[in-house]
Coordinates of C-alpha atoms in Angstrom, one line a residue:
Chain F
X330 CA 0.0 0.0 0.0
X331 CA 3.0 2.8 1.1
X332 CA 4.8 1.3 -2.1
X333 CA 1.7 1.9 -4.1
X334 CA 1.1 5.8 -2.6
X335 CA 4.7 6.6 -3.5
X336 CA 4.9 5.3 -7.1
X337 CA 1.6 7.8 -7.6
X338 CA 2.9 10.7 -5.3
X339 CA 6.4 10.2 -8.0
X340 CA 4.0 9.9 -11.0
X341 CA 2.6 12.8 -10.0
X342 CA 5.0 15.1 -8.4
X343 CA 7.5 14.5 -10.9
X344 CA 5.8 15.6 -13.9
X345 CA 4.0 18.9 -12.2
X346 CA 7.4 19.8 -10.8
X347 CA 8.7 19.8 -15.0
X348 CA 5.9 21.7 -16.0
X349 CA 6.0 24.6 -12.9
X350 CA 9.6 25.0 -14.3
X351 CA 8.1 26.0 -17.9
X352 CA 5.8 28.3 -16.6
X353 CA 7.9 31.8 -17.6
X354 CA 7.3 33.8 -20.0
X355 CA 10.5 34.1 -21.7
X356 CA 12.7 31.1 -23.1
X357 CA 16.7 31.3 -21.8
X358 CA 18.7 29.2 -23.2
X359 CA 21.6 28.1 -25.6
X360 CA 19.6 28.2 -28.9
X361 CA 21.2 30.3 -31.6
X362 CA 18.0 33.1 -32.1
X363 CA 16.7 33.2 -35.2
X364 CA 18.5 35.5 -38.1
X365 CA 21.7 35.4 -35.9
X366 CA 24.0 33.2 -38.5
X367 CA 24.6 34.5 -41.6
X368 CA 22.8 32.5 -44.2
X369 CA 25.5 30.8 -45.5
X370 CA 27.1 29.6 -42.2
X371 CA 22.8 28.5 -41.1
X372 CA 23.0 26.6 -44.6
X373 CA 26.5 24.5 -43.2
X374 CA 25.1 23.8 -39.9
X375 CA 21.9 22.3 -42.2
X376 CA 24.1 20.2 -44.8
X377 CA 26.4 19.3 -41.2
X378 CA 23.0 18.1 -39.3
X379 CA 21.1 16.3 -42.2
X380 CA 23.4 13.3 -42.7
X381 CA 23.1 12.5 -38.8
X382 CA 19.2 13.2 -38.8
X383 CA 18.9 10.7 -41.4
X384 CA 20.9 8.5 -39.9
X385 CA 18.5 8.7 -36.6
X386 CA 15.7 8.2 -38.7
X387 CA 16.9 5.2 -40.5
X388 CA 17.9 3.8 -37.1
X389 CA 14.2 4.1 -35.3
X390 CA 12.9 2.9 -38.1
X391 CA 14.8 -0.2 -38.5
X392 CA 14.0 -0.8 -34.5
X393 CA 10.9 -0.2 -34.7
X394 CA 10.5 -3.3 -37.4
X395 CA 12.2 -5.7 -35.0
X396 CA 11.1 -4.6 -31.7
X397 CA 8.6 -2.2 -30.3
X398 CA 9.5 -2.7 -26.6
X399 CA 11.9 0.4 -26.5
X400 CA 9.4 3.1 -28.0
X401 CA 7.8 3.9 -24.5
X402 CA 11.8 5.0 -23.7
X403 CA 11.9 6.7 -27.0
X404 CA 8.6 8.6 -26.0
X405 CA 10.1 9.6 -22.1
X406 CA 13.5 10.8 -23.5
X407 CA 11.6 12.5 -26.5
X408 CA 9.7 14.7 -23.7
X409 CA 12.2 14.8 -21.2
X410 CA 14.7 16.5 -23.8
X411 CA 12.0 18.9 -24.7
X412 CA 11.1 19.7 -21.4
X413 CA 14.7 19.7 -19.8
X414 CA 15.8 21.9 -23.1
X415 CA 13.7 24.8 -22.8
X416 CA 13.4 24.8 -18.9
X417 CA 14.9 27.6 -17.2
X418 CA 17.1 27.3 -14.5
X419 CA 18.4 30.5 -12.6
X420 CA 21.9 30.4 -11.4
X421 CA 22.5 32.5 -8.2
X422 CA 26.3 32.2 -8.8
X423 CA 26.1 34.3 -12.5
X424 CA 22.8 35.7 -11.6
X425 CA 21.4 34.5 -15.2
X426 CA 19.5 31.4 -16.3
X427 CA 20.1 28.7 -18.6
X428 CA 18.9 25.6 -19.4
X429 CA 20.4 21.8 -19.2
X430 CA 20.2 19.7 -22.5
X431 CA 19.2 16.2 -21.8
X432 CA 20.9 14.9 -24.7
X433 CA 23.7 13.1 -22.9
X434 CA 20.8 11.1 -21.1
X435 CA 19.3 10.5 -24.0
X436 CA 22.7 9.8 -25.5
X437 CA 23.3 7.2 -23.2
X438 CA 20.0 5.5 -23.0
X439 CA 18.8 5.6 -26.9
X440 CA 22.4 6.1 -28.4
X441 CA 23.4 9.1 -30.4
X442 CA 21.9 8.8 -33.3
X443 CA 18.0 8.2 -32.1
X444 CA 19.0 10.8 -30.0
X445 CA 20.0 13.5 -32.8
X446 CA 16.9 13.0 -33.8
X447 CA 14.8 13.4 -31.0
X448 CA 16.4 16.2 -30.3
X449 CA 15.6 18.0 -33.7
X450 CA 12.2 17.4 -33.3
X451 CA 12.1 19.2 -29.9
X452 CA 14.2 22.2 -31.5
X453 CA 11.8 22.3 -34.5
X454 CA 8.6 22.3 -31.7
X455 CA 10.3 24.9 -30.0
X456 CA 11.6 27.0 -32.9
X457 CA 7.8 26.7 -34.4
X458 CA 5.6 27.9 -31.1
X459 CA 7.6 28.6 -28.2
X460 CA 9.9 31.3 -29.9
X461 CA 13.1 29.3 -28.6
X462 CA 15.5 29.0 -31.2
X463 CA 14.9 29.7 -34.8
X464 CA 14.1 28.0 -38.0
X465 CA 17.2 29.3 -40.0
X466 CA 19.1 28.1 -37.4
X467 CA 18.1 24.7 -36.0
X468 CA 20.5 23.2 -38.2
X469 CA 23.1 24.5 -35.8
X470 CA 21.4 24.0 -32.7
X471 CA 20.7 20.3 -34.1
X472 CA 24.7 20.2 -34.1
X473 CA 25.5 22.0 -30.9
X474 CA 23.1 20.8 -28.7
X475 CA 22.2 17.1 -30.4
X476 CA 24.8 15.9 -32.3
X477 CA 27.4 17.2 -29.9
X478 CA 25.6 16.5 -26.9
X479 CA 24.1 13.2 -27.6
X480 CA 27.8 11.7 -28.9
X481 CA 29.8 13.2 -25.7
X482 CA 27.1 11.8 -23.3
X483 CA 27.5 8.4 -25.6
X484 CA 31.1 8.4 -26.0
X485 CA 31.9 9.4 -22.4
X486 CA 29.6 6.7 -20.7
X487 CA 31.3 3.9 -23.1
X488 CA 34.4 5.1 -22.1
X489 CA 34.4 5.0 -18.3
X490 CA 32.6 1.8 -18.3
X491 CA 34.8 0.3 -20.7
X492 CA 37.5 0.8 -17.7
X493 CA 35.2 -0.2 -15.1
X494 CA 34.1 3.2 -13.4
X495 CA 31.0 2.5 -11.9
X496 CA 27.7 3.6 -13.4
X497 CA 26.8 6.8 -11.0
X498 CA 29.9 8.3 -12.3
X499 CA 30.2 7.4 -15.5
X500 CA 26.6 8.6 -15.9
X501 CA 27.4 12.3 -14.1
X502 CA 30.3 12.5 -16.1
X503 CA 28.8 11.9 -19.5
X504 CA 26.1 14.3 -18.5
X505 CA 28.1 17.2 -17.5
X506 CA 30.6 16.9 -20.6
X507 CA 27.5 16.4 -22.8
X508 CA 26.2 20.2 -21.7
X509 CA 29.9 21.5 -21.7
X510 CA 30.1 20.2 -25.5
X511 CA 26.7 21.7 -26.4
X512 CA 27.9 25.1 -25.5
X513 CA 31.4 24.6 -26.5
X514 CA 30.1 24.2 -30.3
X515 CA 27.6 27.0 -29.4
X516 CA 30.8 29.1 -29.3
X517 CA 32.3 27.8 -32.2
X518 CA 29.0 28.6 -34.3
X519 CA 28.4 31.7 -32.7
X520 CA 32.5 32.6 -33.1
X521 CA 32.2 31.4 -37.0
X522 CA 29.0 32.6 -37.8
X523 CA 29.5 36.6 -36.2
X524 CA 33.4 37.1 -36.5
X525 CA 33.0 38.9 -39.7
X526 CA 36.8 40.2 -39.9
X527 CA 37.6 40.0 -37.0
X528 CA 40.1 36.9 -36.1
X529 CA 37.8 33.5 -34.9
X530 CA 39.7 32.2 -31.7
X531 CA 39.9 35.5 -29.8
X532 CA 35.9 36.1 -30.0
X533 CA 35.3 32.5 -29.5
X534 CA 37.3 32.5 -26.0
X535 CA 35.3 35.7 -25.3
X536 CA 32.0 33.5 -25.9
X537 CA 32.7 30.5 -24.2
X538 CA 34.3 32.4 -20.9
X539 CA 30.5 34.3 -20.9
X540 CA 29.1 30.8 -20.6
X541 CA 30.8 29.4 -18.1
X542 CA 29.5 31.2 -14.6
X543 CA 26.4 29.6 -16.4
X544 CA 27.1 26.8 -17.4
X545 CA 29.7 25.4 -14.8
X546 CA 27.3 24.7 -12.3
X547 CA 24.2 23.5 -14.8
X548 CA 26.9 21.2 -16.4
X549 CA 27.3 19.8 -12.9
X550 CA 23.2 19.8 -12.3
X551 CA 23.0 18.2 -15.7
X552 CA 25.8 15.6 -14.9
X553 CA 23.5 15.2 -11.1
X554 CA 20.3 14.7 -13.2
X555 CA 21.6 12.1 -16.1
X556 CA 23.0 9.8 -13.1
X557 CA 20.0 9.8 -11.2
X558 CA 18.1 8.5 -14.3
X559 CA 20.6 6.4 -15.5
X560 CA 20.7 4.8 -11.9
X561 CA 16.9 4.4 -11.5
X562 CA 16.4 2.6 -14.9
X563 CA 19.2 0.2 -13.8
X564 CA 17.6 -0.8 -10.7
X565 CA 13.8 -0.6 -11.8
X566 CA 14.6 -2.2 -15.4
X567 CA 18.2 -3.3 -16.2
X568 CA 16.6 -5.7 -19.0
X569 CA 16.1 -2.6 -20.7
X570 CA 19.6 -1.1 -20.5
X571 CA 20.8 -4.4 -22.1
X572 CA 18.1 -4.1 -25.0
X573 CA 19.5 -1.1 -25.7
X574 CA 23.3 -2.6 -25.2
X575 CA 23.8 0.5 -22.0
X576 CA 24.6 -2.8 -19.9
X577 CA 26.2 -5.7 -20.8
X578 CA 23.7 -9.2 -20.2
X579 CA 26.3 -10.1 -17.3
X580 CA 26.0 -7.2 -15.1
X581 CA 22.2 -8.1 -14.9
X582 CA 21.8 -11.0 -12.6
X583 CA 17.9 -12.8 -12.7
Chain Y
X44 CA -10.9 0.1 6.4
X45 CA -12.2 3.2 7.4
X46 CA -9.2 4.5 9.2
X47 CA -7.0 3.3 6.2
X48 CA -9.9 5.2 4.0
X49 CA -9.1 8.7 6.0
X50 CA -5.3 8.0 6.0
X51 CA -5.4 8.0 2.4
X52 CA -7.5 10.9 1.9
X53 CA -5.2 12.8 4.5
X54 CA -2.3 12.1 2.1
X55 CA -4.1 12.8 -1.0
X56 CA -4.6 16.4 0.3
X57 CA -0.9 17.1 1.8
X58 CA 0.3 15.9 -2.2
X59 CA -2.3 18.7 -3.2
X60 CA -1.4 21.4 -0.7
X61 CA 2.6 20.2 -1.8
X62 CA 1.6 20.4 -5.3
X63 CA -0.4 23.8 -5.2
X64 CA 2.7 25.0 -2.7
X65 CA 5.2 24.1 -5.4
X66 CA 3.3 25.6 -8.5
X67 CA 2.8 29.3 -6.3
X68 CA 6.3 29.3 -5.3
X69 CA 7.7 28.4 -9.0
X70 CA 5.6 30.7 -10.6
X71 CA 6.5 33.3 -8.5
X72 CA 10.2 32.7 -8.1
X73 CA 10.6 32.6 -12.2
X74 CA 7.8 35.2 -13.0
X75 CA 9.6 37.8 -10.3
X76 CA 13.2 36.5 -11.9
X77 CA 12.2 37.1 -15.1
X78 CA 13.2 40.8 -14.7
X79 CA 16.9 40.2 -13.2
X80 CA 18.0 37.4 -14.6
X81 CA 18.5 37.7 -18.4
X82 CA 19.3 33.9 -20.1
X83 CA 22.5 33.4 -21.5
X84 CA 21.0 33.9 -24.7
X85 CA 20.3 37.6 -24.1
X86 CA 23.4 38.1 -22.1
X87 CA 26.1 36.1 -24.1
X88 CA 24.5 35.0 -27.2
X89 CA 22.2 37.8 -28.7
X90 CA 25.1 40.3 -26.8
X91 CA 27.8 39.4 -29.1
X92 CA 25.9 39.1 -31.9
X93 CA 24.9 42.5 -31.7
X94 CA 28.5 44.0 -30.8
X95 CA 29.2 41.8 -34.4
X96 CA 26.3 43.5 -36.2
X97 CA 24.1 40.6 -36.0
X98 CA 20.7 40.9 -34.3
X99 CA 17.7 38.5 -33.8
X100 CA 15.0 38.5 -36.2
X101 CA 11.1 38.3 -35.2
X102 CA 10.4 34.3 -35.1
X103 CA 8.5 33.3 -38.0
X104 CA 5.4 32.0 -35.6
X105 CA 5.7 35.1 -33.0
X106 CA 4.2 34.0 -30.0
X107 CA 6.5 36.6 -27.9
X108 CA 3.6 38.5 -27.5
X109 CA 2.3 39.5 -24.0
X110 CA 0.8 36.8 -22.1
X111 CA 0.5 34.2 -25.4
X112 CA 4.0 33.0 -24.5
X113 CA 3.1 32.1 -21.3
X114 CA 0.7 30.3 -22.2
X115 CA 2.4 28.5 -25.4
X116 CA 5.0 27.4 -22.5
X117 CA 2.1 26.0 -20.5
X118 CA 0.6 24.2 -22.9
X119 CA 4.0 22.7 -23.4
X120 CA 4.9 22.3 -20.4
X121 CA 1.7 20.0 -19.5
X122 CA 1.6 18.1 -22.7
X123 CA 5.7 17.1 -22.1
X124 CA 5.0 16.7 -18.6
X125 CA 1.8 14.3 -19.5
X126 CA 3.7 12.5 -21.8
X127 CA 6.7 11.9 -19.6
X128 CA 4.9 10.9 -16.8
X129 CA 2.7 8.4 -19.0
X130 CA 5.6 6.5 -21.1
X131 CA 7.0 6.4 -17.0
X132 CA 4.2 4.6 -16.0
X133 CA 4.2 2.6 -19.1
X134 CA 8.1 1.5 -18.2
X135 CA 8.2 1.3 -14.2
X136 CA 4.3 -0.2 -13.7
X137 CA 3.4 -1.8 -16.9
X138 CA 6.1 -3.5 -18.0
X139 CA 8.4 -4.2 -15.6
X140 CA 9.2 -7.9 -16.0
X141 CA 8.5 -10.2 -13.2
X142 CA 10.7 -13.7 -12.7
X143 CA 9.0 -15.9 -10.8
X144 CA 7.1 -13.4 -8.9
X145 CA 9.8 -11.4 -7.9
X146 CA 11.2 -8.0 -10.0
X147 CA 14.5 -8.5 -11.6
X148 CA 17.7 -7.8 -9.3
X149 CA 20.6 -6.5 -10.8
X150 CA 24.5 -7.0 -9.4
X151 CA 26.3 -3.5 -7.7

């Protein structure tokens, strides 16, 4: 009976406590505004992202032919990346807000390239309606925060556990360089895209030391947040994790 | 039965007061913030564009206007949030394999 009143108390605290987050009327965040790249650096980002969004495509489409166990995980990272990527956070140590990505979780859990794509999905949603981003420009926040976020928050977690660091840490780890790498490439983009004459790596070093009072502690936060959820879908449902090959068979004993 | 019956109706309204508690003080904190603390976006992002000679265009859907934004945000907040909590349900309560009675363990 207590087990039962705390699964509903979690089913519905936790999404109430997502959705007070979103109620602000402006959208902070990491997306590059619309109009801000010049039209030919927009159209590189595009021609960068498309190979990678196909890719994804291909991928969930080929799973979804063999199995359709793993689309209710699709649908929860599909929402939590929306909802974690345009959710404000205010940081009392910059006195600004920003948001967390979500694409190293869903990096991790879905792998990079179902990932990509639902992440450009959630930046074309919030480019359309919620003013948060822009459409000339999702190519490069695809890049930034999906392609660079989802394949840090991969590559990292494969890493440490390939030399046995243990999941909590592997998972904070891959979280917090997965948000450091999304804003990284910001900088590049924003650097390449704005420089004009002016020389690149001087004005990208003047962009990515703005981010970081921000970003320092949301990349921590976001490394806090991608552990937790890594951790609770290994001790709820491990067969999971190995469906989606995040655990070997082995480390799952029946 | 009917002691258990009030016990559960006394937690059902301490989730509501919790829940009503939680939506007053977020709205407020974030509606009141909204003033003094710019997103990175404003402050890094849109800042350097402009020193560059860049500046943010109207979106091409403009829903930055008055209270519609808030409610856009709303209405995405609640769908995300209704979706995430259902395809949580759907993974945690649904179909969380059971071997021989008992949920799956898993090795430290």
């Amino acid at each position: 009976m207590k087990i039962q009143n705390l699964k509903i108390r979690i089913q519905v605290f936790i999404p109430v406590l997502f959705g007070c987050f979103l109620f602000t009327g402006n959208a902070y965040a990491m997306h590059i505004s619309e109009g801000i790249l010049p039209w030919n650096w927009a159209a590189l980002w595009f021609v960068v992202a498309a190979p990678f969004v196909a890719v994804g495509l291909h991928r969930l489409k080929k799973l979804s032919n063999t199995d359709l166990s793993f689309k209710p995980l699709v649908g929860l990272m599909a929402a939590v990346v929306f909802i974690i990527s345009c959710m404000p956070i205010p940081v009392p140590t910059a006195g600004t807000c920003s948001h967390p990505c979500g694409t190293g979780m869903s990096g991790i859990l879905l792998g990079p390239t179902i990932s990509i794509l639902i992440t450009a999905v959630a930046l074309l949603i919030q480019a359309l309606f919620l003013a948060h981003g822009g459409l000339s420009t999702w190519g490069a926040d695809i890049v930034s925060m999906g392609i660079m976020g989802s394949l840090a928050g991969f590559l990292t977690f494969r890493a440490l556990r390939a030399i046995k660091i243990n999941i909590p840490i592997a998972g904070f780890m891959a979280g917090l360089l997965a948000d450091w790498a999304t804003y990284i490439t910001t900088s590049v983009e924003l650097a390449s895209g704005i420089k004009g004459d002016s020389p690149f790596m001087p004005l990208f070093w003047k962009i990515l030391i703005a981010f970081i009072p921000t970003q320092l502690p949301l990349g921590i936060l976001e490394g806090a947040m991608t552990a937790g959820m890594v951790v609770l879908l290994y001790k709820k449902r491990p067969d999971l994790l190995v469906k989606m090959r995040v655990l070997k068979p082995e480390e799952v004993a029946a | 039965m009917r002691i258990q019956d009030s016990r559960f109706k006394i937690q059902n309204y301490r989730i509501m007061f919790l829940i009503i508690f939680l939506l007053i003080t977020c709205y407020s904190s974030l509606v009141t913030a909204a003033e003094k603390w710019p997103g990175v976006d404003e402050s890094v992002v849109e800042k350097y564009a402009k020193e560059h000679g860049r500046e943010a265009m109207t979106p091409l859907i403009n829903t930055d206007q008055g209270d519609l934004l808030l409610f856009v945000f709303l209405l995405a907040g609640t769908i995300g949030g209704f979706a995430a909590g259902y395809y949580w349900r759907i993974l945690m309560v649904e179909k969380t394999p059971r071997i021989n009675g008992d949920k799956q363990k898993t090795t430290g």
